[in-house]
Coordinates of C-alpha atoms and ligand atoms in Angstrom, one line a residue:
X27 CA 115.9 9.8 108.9
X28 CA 118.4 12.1 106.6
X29 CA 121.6 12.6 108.3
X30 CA 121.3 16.5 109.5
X31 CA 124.2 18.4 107.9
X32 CA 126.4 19.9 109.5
X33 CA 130.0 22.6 109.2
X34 CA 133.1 20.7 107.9
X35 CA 135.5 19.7 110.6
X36 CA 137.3 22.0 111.5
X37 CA 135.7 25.3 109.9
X38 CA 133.7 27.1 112.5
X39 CA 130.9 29.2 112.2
X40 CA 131.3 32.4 114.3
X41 CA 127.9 32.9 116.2
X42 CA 126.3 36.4 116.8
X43 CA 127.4 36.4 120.1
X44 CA 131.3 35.7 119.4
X45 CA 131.2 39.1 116.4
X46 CA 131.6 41.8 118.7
X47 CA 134.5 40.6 119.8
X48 CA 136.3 40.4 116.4
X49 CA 134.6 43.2 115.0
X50 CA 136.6 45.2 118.1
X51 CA 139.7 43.5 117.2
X52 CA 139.6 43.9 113.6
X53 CA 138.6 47.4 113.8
X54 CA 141.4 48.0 116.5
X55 CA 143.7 46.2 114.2
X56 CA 142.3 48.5 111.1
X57 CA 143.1 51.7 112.6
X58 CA 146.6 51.0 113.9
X59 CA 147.3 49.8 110.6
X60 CA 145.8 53.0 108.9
X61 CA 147.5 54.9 111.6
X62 CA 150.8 53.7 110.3
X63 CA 150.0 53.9 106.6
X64 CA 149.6 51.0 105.5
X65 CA 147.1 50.1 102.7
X66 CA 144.2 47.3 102.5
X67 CA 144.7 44.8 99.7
X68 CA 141.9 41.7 98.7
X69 CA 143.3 39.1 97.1
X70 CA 141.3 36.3 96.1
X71 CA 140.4 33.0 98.2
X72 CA 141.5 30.5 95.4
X73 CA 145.0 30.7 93.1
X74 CA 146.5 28.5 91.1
X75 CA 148.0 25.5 92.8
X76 CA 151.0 26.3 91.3
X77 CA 151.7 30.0 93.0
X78 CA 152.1 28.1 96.9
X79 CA 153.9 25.2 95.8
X80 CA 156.6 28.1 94.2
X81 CA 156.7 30.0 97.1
X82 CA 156.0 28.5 100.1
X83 CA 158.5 25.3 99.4
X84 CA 157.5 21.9 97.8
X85 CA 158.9 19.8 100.9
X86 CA 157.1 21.9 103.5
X87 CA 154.2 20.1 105.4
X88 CA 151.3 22.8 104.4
X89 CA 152.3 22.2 100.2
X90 CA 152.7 18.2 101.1
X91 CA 150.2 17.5 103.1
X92 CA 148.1 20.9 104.0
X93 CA 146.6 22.2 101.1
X94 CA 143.0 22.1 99.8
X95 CA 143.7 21.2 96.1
X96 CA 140.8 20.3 93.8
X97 CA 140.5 20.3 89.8
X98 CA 137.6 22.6 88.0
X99 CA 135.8 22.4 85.6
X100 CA 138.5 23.3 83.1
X101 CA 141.1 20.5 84.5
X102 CA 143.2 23.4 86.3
X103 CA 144.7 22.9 89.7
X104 CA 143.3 25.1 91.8
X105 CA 143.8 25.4 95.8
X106 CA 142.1 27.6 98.9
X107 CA 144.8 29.8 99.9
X108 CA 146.8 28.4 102.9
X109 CA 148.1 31.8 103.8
X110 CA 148.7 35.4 102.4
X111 CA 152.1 36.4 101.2
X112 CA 151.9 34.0 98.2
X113 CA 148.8 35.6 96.8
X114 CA 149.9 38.8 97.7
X115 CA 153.3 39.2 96.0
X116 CA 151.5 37.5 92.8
X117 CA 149.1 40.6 92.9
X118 CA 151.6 43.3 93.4
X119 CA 153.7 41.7 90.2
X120 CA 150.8 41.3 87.8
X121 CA 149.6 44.8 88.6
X122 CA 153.3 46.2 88.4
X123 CA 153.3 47.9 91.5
X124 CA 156.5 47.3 93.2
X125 CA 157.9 47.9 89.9
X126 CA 160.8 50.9 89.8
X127 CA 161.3 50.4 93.4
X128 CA 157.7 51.7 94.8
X129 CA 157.7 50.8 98.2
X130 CA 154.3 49.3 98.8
X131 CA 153.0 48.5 102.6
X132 CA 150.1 46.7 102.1
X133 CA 147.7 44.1 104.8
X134 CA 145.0 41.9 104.1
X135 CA 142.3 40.2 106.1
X136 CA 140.9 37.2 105.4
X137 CA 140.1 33.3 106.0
X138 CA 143.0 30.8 105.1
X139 CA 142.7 27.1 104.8
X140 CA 144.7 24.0 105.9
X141 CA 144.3 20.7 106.2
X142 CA 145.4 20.2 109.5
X143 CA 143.9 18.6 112.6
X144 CA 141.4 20.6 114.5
X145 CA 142.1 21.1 118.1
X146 CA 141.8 24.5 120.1
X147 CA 143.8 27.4 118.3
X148 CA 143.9 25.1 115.2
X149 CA 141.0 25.0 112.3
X150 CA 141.1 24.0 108.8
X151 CA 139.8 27.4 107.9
X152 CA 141.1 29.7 110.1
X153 CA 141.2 33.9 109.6
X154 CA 144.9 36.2 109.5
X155 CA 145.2 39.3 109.6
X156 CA 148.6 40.0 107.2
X157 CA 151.0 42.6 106.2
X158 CA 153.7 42.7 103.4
X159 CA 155.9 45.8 102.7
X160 CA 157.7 45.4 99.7
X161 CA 160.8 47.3 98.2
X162 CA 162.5 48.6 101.7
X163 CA 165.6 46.1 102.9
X164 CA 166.7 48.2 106.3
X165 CA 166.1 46.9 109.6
X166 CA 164.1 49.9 110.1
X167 CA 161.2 48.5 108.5
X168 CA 160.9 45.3 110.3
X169 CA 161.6 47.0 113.7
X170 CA 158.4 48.9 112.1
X171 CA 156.3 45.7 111.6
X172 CA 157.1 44.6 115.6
X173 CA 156.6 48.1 117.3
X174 CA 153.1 47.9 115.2
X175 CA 152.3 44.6 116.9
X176 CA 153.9 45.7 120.2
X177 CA 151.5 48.5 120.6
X178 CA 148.8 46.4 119.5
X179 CA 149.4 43.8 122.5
X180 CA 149.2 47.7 124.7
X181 CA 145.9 48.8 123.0
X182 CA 144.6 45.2 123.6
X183 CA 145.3 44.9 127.3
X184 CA 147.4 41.5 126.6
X185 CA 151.0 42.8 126.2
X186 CA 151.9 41.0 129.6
X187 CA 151.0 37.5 128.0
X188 CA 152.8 37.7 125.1
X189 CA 156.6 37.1 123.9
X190 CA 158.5 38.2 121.1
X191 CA 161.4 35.3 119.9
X192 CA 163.5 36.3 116.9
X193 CA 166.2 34.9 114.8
X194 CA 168.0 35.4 111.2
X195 CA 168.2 33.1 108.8
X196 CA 170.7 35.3 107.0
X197 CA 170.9 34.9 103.0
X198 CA 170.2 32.2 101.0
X199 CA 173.9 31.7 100.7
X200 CA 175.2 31.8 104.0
X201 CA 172.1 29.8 104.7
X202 CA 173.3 27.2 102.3
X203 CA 176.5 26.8 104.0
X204 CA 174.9 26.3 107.2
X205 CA 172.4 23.7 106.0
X206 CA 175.5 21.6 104.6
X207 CA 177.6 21.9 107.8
X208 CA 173.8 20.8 109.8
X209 CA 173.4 18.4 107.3
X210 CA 177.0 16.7 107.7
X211 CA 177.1 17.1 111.3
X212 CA 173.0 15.3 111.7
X213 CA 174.2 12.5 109.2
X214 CA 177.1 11.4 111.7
X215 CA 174.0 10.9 114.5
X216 CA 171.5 9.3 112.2
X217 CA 170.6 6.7 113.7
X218 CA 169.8 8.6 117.3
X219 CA 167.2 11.2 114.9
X220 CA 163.7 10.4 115.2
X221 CA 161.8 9.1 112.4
X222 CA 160.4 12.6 111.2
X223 CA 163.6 13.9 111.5
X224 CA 165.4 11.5 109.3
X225 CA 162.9 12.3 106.6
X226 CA 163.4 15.8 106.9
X227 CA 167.1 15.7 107.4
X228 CA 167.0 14.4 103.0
X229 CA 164.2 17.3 102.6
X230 CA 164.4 20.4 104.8
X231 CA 167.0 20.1 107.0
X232 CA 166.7 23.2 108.7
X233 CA 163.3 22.2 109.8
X234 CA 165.0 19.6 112.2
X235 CA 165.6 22.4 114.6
X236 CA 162.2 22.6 115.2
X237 CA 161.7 19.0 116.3
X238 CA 159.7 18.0 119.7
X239 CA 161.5 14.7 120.0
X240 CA 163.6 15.0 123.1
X241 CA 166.3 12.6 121.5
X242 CA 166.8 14.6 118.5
X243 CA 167.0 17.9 120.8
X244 CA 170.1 16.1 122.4
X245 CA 171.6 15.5 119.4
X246 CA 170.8 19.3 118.9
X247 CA 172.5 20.6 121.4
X248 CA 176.3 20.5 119.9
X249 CA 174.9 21.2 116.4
X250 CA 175.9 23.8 114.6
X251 CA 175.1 27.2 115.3
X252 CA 173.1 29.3 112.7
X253 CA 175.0 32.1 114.2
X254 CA 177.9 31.2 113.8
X255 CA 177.5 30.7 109.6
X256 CA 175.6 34.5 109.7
X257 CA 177.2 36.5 106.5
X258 CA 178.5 40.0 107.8
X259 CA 175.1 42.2 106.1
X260 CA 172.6 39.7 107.6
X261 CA 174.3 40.2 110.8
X262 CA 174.8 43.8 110.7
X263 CA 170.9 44.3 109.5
X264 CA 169.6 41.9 112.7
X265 CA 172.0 43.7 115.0
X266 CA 170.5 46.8 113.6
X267 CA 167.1 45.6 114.5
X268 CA 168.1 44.8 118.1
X269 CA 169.3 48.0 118.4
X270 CA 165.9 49.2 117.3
X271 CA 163.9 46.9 119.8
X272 CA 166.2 48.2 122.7
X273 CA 165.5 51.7 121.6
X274 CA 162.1 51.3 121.9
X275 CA 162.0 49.3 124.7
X276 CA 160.8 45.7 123.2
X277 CA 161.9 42.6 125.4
X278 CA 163.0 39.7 123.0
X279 CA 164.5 36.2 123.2
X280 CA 167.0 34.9 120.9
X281 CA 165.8 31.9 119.2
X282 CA 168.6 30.2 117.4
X283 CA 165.9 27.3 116.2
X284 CA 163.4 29.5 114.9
X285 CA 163.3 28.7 111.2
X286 CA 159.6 28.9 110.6
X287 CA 157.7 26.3 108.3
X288 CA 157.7 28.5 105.1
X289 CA 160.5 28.3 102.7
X290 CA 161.1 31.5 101.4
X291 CA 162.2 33.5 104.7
X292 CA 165.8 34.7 104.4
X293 CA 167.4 37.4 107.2
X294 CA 164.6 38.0 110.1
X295 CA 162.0 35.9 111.6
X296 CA 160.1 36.4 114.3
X297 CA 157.1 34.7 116.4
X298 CA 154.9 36.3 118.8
X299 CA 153.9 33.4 122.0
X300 CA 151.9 32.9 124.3
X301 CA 151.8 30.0 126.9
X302 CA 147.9 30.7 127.6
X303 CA 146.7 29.1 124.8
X304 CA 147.9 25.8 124.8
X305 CA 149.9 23.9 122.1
X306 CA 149.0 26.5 119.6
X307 CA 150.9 29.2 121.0
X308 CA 152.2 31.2 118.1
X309 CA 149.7 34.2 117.5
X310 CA 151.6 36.0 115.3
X311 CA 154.6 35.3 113.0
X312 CA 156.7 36.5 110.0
X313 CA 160.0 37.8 108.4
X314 CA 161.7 38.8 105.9
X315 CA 161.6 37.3 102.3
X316 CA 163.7 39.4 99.9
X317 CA 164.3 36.3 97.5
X318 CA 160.6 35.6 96.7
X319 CA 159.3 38.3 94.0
X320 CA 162.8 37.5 92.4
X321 CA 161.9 33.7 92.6
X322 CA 158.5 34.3 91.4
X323 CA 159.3 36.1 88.2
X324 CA 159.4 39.7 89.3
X325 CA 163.0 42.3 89.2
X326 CA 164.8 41.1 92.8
X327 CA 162.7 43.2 95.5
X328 CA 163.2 43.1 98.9
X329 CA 160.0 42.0 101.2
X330 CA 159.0 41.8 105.0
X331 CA 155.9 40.9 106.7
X332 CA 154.0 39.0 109.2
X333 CA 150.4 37.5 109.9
X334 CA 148.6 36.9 112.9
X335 CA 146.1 34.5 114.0
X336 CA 142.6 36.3 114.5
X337 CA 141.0 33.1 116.8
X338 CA 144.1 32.8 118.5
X339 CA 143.6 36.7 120.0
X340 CA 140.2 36.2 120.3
X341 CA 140.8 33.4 122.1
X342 CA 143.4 35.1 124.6
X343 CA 141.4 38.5 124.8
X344 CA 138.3 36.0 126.5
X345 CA 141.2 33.8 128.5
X346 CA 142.3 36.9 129.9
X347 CA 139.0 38.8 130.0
X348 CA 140.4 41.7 128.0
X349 CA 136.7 42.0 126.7
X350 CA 135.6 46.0 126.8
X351 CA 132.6 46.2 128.3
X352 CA 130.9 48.6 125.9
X353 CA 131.4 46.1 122.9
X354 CA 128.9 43.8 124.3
X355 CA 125.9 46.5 124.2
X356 CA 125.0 47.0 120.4
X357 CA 121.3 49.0 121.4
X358 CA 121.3 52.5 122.6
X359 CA 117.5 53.1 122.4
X360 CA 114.6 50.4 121.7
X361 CA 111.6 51.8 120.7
X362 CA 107.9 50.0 122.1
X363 CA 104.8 51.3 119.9
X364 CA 101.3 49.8 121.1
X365 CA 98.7 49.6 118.4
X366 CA 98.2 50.3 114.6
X367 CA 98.2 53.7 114.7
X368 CA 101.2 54.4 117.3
X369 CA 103.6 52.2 115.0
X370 CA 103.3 54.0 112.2
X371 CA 103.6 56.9 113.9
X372 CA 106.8 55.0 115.4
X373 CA 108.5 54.2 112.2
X374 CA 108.1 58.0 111.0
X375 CA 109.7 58.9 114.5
X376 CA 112.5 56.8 114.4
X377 CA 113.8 57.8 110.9
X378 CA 113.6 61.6 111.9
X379 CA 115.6 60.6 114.8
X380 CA 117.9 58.8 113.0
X381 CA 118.4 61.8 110.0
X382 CA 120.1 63.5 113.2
X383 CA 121.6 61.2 115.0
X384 CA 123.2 58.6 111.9
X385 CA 125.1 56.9 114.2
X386 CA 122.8 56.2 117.4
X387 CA 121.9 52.7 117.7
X388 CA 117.8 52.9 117.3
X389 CA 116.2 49.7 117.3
X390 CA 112.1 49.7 116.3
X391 CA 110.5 46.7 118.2
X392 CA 109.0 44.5 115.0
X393 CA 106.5 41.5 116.1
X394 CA 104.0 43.9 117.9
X395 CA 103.1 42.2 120.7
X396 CA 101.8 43.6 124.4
X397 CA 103.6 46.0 126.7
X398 CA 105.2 43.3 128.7
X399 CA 106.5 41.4 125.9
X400 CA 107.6 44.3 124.2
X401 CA 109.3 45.6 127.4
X402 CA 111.1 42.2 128.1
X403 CA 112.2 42.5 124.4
X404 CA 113.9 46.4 125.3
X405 CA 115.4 44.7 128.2
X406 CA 117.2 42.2 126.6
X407 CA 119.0 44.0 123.7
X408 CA 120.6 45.5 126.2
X409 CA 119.3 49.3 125.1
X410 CA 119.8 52.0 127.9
X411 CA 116.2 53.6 127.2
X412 CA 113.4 52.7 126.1
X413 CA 111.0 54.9 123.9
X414 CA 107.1 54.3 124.7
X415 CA 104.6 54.9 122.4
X416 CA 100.8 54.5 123.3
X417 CA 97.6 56.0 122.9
X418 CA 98.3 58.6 125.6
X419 CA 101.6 59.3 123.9
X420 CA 99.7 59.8 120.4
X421 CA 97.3 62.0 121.7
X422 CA 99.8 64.3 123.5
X423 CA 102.0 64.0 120.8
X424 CA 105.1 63.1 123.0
X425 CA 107.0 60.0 123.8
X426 CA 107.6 57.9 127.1
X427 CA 111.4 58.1 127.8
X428 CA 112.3 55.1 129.8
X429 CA 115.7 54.7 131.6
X430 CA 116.2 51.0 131.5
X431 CA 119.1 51.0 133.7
X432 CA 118.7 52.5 136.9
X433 CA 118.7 55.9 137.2
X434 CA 115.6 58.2 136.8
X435 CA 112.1 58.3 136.3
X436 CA 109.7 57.8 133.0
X437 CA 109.6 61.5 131.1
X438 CA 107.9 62.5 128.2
X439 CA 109.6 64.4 125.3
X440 CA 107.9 66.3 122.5
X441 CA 108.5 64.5 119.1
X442 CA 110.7 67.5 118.4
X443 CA 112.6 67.7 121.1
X444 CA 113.5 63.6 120.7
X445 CA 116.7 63.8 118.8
X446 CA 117.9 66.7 120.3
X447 CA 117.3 65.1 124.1
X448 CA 118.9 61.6 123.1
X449 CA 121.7 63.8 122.0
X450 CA 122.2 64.7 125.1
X451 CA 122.0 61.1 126.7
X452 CA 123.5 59.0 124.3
X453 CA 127.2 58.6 123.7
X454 CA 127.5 58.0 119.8
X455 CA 129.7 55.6 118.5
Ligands
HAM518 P1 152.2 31.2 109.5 O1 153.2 31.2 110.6 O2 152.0 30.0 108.7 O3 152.7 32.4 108.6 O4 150.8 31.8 110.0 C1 150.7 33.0 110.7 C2 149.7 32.9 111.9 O5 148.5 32.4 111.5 C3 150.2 31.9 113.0 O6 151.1 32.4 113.8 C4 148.9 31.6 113.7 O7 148.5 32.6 114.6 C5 147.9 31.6 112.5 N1 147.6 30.3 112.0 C6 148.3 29.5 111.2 N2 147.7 28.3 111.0 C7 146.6 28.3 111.7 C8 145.5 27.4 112.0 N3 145.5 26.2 111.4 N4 144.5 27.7 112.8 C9 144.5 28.9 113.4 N5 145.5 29.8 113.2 C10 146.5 29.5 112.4 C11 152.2 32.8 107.4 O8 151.1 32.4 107.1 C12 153.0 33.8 106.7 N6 152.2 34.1 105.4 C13 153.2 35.0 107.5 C14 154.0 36.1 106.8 C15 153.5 37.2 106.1 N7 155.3 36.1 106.6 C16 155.6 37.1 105.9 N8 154.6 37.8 105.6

């Protein structure tokens, strides 16, 4: 027997069932982002291999080990984006439209893909929801970015669950400085770093913060401090965005180890956590980037952003059952027709109806079939009525109008009078 085929590991279909749900929480997202004006941008799925290994880092695990790299047909190295910001500031530099200091707020939606291993919260494709603002340096913005999210956690019932850490990196300079005094201070306790650490102490040493190892986190402990290596504007502009959060009332923690596993961050960076999710409890994340169009070719332009995890909130709207009940019911009215002559009569019905009422959700029963069959059908898509026509119906010219769910009795409406008396019953999306 052929072997049946089946998804790649790791890249998950999302079932009828599961797409309300994140059709609410993209369209939530959608408006608060349009609310804010910001503006949609679609980059493409594939780039040039080249683009991430220039802007995410060489030595960072997603460019070494992560990325889905393949050769086409023309011997170019192509890859499946691993994330959004890459693709994104390439887009806004070939198009020119940072250019002369336009300030450009911008998000994206889309799938991403790494080559990590599956487990819950973590897929090899796997779908963000991303937003860059280019061409503003204050810490006005990136207060911006986290009072968006903030009152995204409100509008989606799971503010309670979530935690905001945040950290500067300062600039690449002051950064430097700090990575030499880690880098001395780490080499004198070699021998008590773990394995990965060593490696990464020669490769990224800032990324040694981030270890689990419980030895290395000793070792940690009298390391230096970030902090204390912080160059007077990086420190004025975080303090400026804690003033921000305080104004606005945002709890944070200070992270002195957040350093985040993409190379071009400089100044903020933030994470949003959760601890009902597991080990994958980061379900939103960014900072600020203001070396990277410089880096890739463009005039120097300051840049801020962050992208969150769409199955990660999916995941924690259904753990905390932060479901809206109305997203589940997709049919307002389901309409039964019995015989030849009644269906036509149906369809002809249904699209007057819907001329009035463009957004009522009408379904017309396909697949004939006899009055319990068709009735068991209205039941289960969930419709609140059903309409009935029959040969009773056709002769009187009316319809049966059929509460499904509790209240009232079986009427009859005059074809006419249909649109106008769903109006009345049905609240319109
Ligand atoms: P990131 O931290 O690599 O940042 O990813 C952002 C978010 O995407 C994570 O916090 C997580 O929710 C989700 N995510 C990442 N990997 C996976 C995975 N394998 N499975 C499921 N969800 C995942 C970035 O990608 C940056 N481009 C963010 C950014 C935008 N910084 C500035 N602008």
């Amino acid at each position: 027997m052929s072997k049946s085929l089946q998804a790649i590991r790791g890249m998950n279909d999302i079932l009828p069932e599961q797409t309300p749900l994140w059709r609410y929480f993209e369209g939530t997202v959608a408006r608060l982002l349009d609310n804010y004006g910001y503006k949609q941008i679609r980059m493409p799925i594939v780039e040039f291999t080249e683009l991430f290994k220039r802007s995410i880092g060489e030595v960072t695990d997603i460019v070494e080990k992560e990325m889905y790299t393949f050769e086409d047909r023309n011997g170019d190295s192509l890859t499946l984006r691993p994330e959004g910001t890459a693709a994104c500031v390439r887009a806004v530099l070939e198009h020119g439209i940072t250019g002369g200091g336009q300030v450009q707020k911008l998000w994206y939606i889309g799938p991403m893909f790494r080559h990590e291993r599956p487990q819950k919260g973590r897929y090899r494709q796997f779908h963000q929801i991303g937003l860059e603002v280019f061409n503003l340096d204050g810490p006005d913005i990136d207060a911006e970015l986290i009072i968006m999210t903030w009152r995204l956690w409100g509008e989606l019932g799971i503010r309670d669950a979530v935690k905001l850490e945040l950290n500067s990196l300062g600039t690449s300079e002051s950064r430097g400085r700090y990575r030499e005094a880690l880098v001395e201070y780490l080499s004198a306790h070699h021998d008590k770093l773990d394995e990965d650490s060593q490696r990464r102490l020669k490769t990224n040493p800032l990324r040694v913060l981030d270890t689990k190892n419980a030895d290395t986190q000793a070792v940690l402990v009298d390391a230096p401090k970030m902090a204390d290596y912080l160059d007077d504007e990086s420190r004025a502009h975080f303090e400026g965005l804690k003033a921000r959060l305080d104004a606005v009332g945002i709890p944070y923690v200070l992270n002195p180890k957040l350093v985040r596993g993409l190379d071009y961050y400089s100044k903020t960076v933030f994470e949003w956590v959760t601890d009902k999710l597991g080990a994958q409890g980061t379900v939103c994340a960014g900072g600020r980037y203001d070396g990277l169009v410089e880096q890739m070719g463009g005039k120097p332009t300051p840049g801020v952003g962050f992208a969150m995890g769409i199955e990660r909130l999916v995941l924690m709207l259904e753990t905390l059952e932060q479901i809206p009940q109305e997203i589940s019911r997709q049919v307002d009215v389901y309409l039964c027709a019995f015989g030849e002559e009644a269906e036509l009569a149906g369809l002809a019905l249904a699209e007057r109806v819907r001329n009035e009422l463009p957004n009522l959700r009408l379904q017309v029963n396909a697949g004939a079939g006899s009055f319990k069959s068709q009735f068991k059908k209205a039941d289960k898509s969930g419709a609140l009525y059903a309409l009935i026509l029959g040969d009773d119906e056709m002769a009187q010219q009316v319809v049966g109008f059929k509460p499904l769910r509790g209240q009232g009795e079986q009427q009859s409406i005059a074809w006419d009078a249909l649109a106008a008396h769903l109006a009345t019953c049905v609240v319109q999306g």
